[in-house]
Coordinates of C-alpha atoms and ligand atoms in Angstrom, one line a residue:
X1 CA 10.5 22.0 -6.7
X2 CA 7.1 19.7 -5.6
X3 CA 5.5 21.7 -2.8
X4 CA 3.7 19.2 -0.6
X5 CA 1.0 18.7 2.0
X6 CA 0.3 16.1 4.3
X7 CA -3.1 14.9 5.3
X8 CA -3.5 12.3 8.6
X9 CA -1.1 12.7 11.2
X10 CA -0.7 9.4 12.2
X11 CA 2.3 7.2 11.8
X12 CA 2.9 7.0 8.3
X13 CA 1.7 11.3 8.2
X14 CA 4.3 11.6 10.8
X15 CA 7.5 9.4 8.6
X16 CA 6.0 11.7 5.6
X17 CA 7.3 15.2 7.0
X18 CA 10.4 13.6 8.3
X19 CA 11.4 11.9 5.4
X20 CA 10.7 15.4 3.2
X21 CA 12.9 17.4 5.7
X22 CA 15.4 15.6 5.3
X23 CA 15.7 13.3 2.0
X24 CA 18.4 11.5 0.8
X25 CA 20.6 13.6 -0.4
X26 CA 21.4 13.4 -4.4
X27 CA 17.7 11.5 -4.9
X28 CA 14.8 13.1 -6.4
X29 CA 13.4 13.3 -3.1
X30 CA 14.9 16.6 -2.2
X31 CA 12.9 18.1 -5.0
X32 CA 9.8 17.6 -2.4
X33 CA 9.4 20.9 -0.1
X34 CA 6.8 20.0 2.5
X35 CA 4.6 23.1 3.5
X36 CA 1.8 22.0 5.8
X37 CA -0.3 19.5 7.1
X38 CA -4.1 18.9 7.3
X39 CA -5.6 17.0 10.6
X40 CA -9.3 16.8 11.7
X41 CA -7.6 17.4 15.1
X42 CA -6.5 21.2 16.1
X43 CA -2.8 20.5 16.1
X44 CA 0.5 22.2 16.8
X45 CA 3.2 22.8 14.1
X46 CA 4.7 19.0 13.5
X47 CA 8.5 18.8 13.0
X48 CA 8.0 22.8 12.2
X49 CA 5.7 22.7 9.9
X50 CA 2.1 24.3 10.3
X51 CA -1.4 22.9 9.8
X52 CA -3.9 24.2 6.8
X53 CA -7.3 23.6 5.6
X54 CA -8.2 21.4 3.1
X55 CA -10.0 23.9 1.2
X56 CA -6.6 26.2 1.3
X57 CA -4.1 23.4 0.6
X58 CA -6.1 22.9 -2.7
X59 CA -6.3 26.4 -3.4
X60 CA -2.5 27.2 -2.7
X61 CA -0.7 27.7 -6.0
X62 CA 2.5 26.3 -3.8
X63 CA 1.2 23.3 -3.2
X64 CA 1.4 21.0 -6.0
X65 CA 1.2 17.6 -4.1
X66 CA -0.6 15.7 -1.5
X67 CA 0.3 12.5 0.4
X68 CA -2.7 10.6 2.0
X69 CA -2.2 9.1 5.0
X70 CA -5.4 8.8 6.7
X71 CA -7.0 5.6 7.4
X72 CA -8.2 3.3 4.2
X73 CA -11.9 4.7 4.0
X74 CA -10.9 8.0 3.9
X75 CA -8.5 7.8 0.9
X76 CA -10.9 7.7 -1.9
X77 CA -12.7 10.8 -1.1
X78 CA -9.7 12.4 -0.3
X79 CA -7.5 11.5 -3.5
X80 CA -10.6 12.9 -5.3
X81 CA -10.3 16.0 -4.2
X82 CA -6.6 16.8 -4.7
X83 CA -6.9 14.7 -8.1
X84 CA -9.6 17.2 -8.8
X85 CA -7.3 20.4 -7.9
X86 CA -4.8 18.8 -10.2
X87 CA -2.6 18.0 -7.2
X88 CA 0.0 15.1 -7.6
X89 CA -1.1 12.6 -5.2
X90 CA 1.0 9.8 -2.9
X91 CA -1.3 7.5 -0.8
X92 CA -0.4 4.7 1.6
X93 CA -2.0 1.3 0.7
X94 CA -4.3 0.3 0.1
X95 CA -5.8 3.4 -2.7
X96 CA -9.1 2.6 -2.1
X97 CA -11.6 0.1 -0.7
X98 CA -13.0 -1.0 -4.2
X99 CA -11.8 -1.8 -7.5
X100 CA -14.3 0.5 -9.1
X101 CA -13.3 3.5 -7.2
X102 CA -9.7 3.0 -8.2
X103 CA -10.1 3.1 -11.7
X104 CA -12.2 6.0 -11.6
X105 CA -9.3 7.6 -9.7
X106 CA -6.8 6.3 -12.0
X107 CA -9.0 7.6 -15.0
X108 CA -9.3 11.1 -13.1
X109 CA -5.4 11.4 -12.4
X110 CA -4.9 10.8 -16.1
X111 CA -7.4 13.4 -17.1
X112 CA -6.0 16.1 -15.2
X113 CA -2.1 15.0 -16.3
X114 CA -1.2 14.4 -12.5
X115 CA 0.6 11.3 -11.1
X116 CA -1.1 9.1 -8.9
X117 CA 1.1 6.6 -6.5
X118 CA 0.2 4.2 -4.1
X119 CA 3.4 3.0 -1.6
X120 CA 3.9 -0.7 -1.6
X121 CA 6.7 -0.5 1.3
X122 CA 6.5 -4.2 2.0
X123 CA 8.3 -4.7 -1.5
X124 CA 11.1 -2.6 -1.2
X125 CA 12.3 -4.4 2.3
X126 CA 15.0 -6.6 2.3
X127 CA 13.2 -9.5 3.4
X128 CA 11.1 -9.4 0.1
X129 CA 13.5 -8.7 -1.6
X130 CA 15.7 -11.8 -0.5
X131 CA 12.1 -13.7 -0.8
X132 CA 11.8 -12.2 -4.1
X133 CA 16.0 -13.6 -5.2
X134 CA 14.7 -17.5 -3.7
X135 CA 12.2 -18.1 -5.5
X136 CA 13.2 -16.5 -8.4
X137 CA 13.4 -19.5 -11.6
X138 CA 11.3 -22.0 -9.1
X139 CA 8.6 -23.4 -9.9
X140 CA 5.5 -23.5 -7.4
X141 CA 3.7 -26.3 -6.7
X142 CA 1.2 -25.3 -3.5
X143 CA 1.8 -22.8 -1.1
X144 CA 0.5 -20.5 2.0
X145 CA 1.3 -17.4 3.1
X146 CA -0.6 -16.7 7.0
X147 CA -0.3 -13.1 8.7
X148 CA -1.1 -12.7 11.8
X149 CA -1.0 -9.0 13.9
X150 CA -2.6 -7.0 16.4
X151 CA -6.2 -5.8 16.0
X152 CA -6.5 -2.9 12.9
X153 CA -8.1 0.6 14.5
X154 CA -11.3 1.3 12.9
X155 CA -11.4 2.6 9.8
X156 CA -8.8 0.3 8.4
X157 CA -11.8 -1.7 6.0
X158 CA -12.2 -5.4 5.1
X159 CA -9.0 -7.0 5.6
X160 CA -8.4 -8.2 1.8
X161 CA -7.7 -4.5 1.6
X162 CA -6.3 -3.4 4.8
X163 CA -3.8 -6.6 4.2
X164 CA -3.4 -6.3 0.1
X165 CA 0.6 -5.7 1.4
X166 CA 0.3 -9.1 1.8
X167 CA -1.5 -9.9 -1.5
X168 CA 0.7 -7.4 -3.3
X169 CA 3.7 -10.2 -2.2
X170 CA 2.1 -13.2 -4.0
X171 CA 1.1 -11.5 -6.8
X172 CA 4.4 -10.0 -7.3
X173 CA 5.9 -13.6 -6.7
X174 CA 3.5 -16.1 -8.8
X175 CA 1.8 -13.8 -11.3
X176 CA -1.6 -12.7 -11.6
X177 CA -4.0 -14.6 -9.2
X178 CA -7.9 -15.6 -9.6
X179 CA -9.7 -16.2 -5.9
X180 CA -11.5 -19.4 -5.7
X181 CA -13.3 -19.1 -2.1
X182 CA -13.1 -17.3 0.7
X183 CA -14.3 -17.3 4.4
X184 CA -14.1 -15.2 7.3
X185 CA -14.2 -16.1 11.4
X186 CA -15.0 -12.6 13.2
X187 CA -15.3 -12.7 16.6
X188 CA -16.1 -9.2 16.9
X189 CA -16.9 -8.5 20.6
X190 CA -13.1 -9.5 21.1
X191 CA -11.6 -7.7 18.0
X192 CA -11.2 -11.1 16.0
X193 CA -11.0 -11.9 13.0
X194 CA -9.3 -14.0 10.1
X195 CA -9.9 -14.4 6.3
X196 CA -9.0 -17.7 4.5
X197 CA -8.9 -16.8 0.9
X198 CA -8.4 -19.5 -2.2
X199 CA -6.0 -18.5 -5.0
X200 CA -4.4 -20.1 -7.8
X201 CA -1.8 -18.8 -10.2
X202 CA -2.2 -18.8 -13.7
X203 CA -1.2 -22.6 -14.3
X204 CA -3.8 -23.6 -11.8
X205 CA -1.2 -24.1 -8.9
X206 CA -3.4 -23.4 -5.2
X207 CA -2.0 -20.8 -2.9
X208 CA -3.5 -20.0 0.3
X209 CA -3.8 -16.3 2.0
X210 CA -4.6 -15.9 5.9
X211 CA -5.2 -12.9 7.4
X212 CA -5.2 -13.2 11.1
X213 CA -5.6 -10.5 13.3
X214 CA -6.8 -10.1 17.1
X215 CA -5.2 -8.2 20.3
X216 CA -1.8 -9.9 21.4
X217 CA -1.3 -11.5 18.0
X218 CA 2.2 -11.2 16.8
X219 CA 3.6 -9.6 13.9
X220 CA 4.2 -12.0 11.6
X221 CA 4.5 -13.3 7.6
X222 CA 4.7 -17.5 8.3
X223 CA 5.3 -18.8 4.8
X224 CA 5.0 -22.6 3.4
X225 CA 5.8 -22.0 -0.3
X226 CA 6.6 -26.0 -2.2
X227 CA 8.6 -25.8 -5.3
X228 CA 9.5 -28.3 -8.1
X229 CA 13.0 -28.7 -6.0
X230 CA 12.7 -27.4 -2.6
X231 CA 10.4 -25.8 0.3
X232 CA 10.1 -22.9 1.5
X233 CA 9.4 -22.1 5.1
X234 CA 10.5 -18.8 6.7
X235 CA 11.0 -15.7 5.1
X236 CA 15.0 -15.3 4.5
X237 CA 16.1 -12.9 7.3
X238 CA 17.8 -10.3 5.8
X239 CA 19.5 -6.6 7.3
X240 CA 17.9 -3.9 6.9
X241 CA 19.0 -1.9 3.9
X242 CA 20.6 1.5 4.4
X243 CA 18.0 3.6 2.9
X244 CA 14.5 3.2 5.0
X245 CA 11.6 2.1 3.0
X246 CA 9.5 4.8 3.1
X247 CA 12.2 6.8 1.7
X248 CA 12.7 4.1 -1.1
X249 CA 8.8 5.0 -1.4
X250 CA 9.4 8.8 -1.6
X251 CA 12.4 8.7 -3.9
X252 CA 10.2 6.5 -6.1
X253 CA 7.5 8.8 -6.0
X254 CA 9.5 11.6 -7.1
X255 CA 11.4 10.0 -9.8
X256 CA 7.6 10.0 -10.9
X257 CA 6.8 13.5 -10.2
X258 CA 10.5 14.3 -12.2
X259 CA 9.2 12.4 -15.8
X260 CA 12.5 10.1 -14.6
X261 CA 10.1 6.4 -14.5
X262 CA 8.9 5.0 -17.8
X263 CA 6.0 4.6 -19.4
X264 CA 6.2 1.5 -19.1
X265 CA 7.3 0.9 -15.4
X266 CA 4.0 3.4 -14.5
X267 CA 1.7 1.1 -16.7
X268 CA 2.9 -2.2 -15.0
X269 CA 2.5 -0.7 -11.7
X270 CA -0.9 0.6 -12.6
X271 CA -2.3 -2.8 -13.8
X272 CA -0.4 -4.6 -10.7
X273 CA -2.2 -2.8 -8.2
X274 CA -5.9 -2.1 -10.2
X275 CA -5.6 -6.5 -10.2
X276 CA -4.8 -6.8 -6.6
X277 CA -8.0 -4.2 -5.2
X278 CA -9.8 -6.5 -7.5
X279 CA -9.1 -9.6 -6.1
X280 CA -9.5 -8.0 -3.1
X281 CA -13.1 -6.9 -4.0
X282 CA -13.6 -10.9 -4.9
X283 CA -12.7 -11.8 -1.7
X284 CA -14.9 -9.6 0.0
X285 CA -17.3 -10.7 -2.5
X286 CA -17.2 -14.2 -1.5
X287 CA -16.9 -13.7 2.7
X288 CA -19.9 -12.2 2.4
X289 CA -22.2 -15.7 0.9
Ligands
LIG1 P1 -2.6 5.8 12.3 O1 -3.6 5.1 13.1 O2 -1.3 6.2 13.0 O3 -3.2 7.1 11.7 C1 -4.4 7.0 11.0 C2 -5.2 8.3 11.0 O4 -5.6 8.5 12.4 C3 -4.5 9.5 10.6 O5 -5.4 10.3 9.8 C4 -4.2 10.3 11.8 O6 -4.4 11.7 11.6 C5 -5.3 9.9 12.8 N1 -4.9 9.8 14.1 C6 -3.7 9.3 14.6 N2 -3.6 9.5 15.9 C7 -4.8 10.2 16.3 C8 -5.3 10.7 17.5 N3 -4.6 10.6 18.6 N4 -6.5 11.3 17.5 C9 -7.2 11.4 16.3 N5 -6.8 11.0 15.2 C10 -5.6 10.4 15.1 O7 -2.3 4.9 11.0 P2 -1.0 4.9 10.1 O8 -0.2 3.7 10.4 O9 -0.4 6.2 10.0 O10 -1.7 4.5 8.7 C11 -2.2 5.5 7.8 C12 -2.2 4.9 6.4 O11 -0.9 4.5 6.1 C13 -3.1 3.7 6.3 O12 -3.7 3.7 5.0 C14 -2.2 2.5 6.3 O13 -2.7 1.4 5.6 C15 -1.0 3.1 5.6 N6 0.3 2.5 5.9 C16 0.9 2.6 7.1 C17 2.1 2.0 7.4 C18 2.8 2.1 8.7 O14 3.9 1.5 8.8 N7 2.3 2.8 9.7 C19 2.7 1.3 6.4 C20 2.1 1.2 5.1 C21 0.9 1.8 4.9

């Protein structure tokens, strides 16, 4: 058995406990044992389970793992210091807000002989994975993928990392991507703002990434993706599978945590999402000229 803490009680803090409570039954999952939380609020016992210090959850022989669910510019420093306990750690997208940092973290975990995840829930819906079936064998000629949503809270960072759900999708559709410009509107007295970013695969075909995000915006993923034989222009509805995605996430994780996901699968994932917080970095890089 994994004992676990959770730190940020927020939405995804929240899914965390429940999902360990209660895992899928027969999954790896129910090796996980949650046994407290950590908030910078004062709070109550959540679900039944009590609140700790940092500097106790990293001390407590019982506690082997730690999920991070704070907002984005707090998971770096907070990965650290569980990486540096030797503590397994799980963190919500995006791992850090620079490329740098994430190797270093990456480098750290493998020093110490711990696992280090981060959840990529938008590809284990069924949408994406639907998405993922159609353009399977097709080959792209030009496309655009626009997201639009309600403003992010602060603390969520540059939104080529608070969005990289979205650039985790393209990459994991076309291949590694190179950015070749990038601009940014902000309208920041009314919570406004949206990145254009350049891209083109690896045979030089242009894809476009907008990240759209202001108060009253809807959720949504418009797609306009031009194959060889066809065009793409809504993401395939699809039901929604019978095992939630965060609990795909968890079950994932602790096939990790049980030696049960190969070497190989860990390296590909590793590479997939060190190249996406680069790109990321580039187009921060380039919003900024
Ligand atoms: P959230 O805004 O619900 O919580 C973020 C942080 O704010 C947490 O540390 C939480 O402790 C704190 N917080 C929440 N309510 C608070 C309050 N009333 N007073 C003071 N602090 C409060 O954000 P979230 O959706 O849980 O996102 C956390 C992380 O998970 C982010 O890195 C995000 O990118 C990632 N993530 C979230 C989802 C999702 O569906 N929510 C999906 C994928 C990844």
């Amino acid at each position: 058995m994994f004992g676990a803490v959770v730190v940020g009680i927020g939405t995804a803090g929240w899914v965390r406990i429940r999902d360990m409570l209660a895992p899928l039954p027969g999954s790896p999952a129910e090796k996980l044992n949650v046994r407290a939380f950590i908030s910078r609020r004062k709070l109550d016992s959540q679900q039944g389970v009590s609140q700790v210090t940092a500097e106790e959850a990293v001390s407590r022989e019982d506690i082997q793992v730690a999920f991070i669910c704070t907002e984005n510019v707090l998971h770096e420093e907070n990965i650290r210091t569980f990486l540096q306990a030797g503590k397994h750690v799980c963190v919500e997208y995006p791992m850090t807000m620079n490329y740098k940092a994430a190797l270093e973290l990456w480098n750290l975990a493998q020093e110490k002989g711990v696992i280090l995840h981060e959840e990529h829930i938008e590809l284990l819906t069924e949408d994406y994975k639907e998405l993922k079936r159609e353009v399977e064998g097709k080959l792209l000629q030009e496309g655009t993928l626009h997201f639009t949503g309600g403003a992010l809270k602060p603390g969520f960072g540059f939104p080529a990392f608070s969005g990289i759900a979205r650039l985790t999708w393209l990459v994991e559709l076309f291949g590694e991507l190179s950015v070749t410009a990038a601009t940014m509107e902000e309208d920041s007295g009314n919570n406004y703002c949206k990145m254009t970013a350049k891209l083109l695969t690896s045979d030089e075909r242009p894809l476009v990434w907008i990240e759209e995000r202001g108060p009253g915006l809807p959720r949504a993923k418009n797609i306009n993706f031009q194959f060889d034989s066809c065009t793409l222009t809504e993401v395939p509805p699809a039901p929604r599978g019978a095992v939630g995605i965060f609990m795909q996430d968890l079950i994932h994780f602790s096939a990790k945590l049980a030696g049960q996901v190969s070497p190989g699968e860990l390296h590909r994932e590793k590479i997939r999402i060190l190249h996406c917080l680069r790109l990321a970095g580039n187009i921060q890089q380039l919003c900024k000229r």
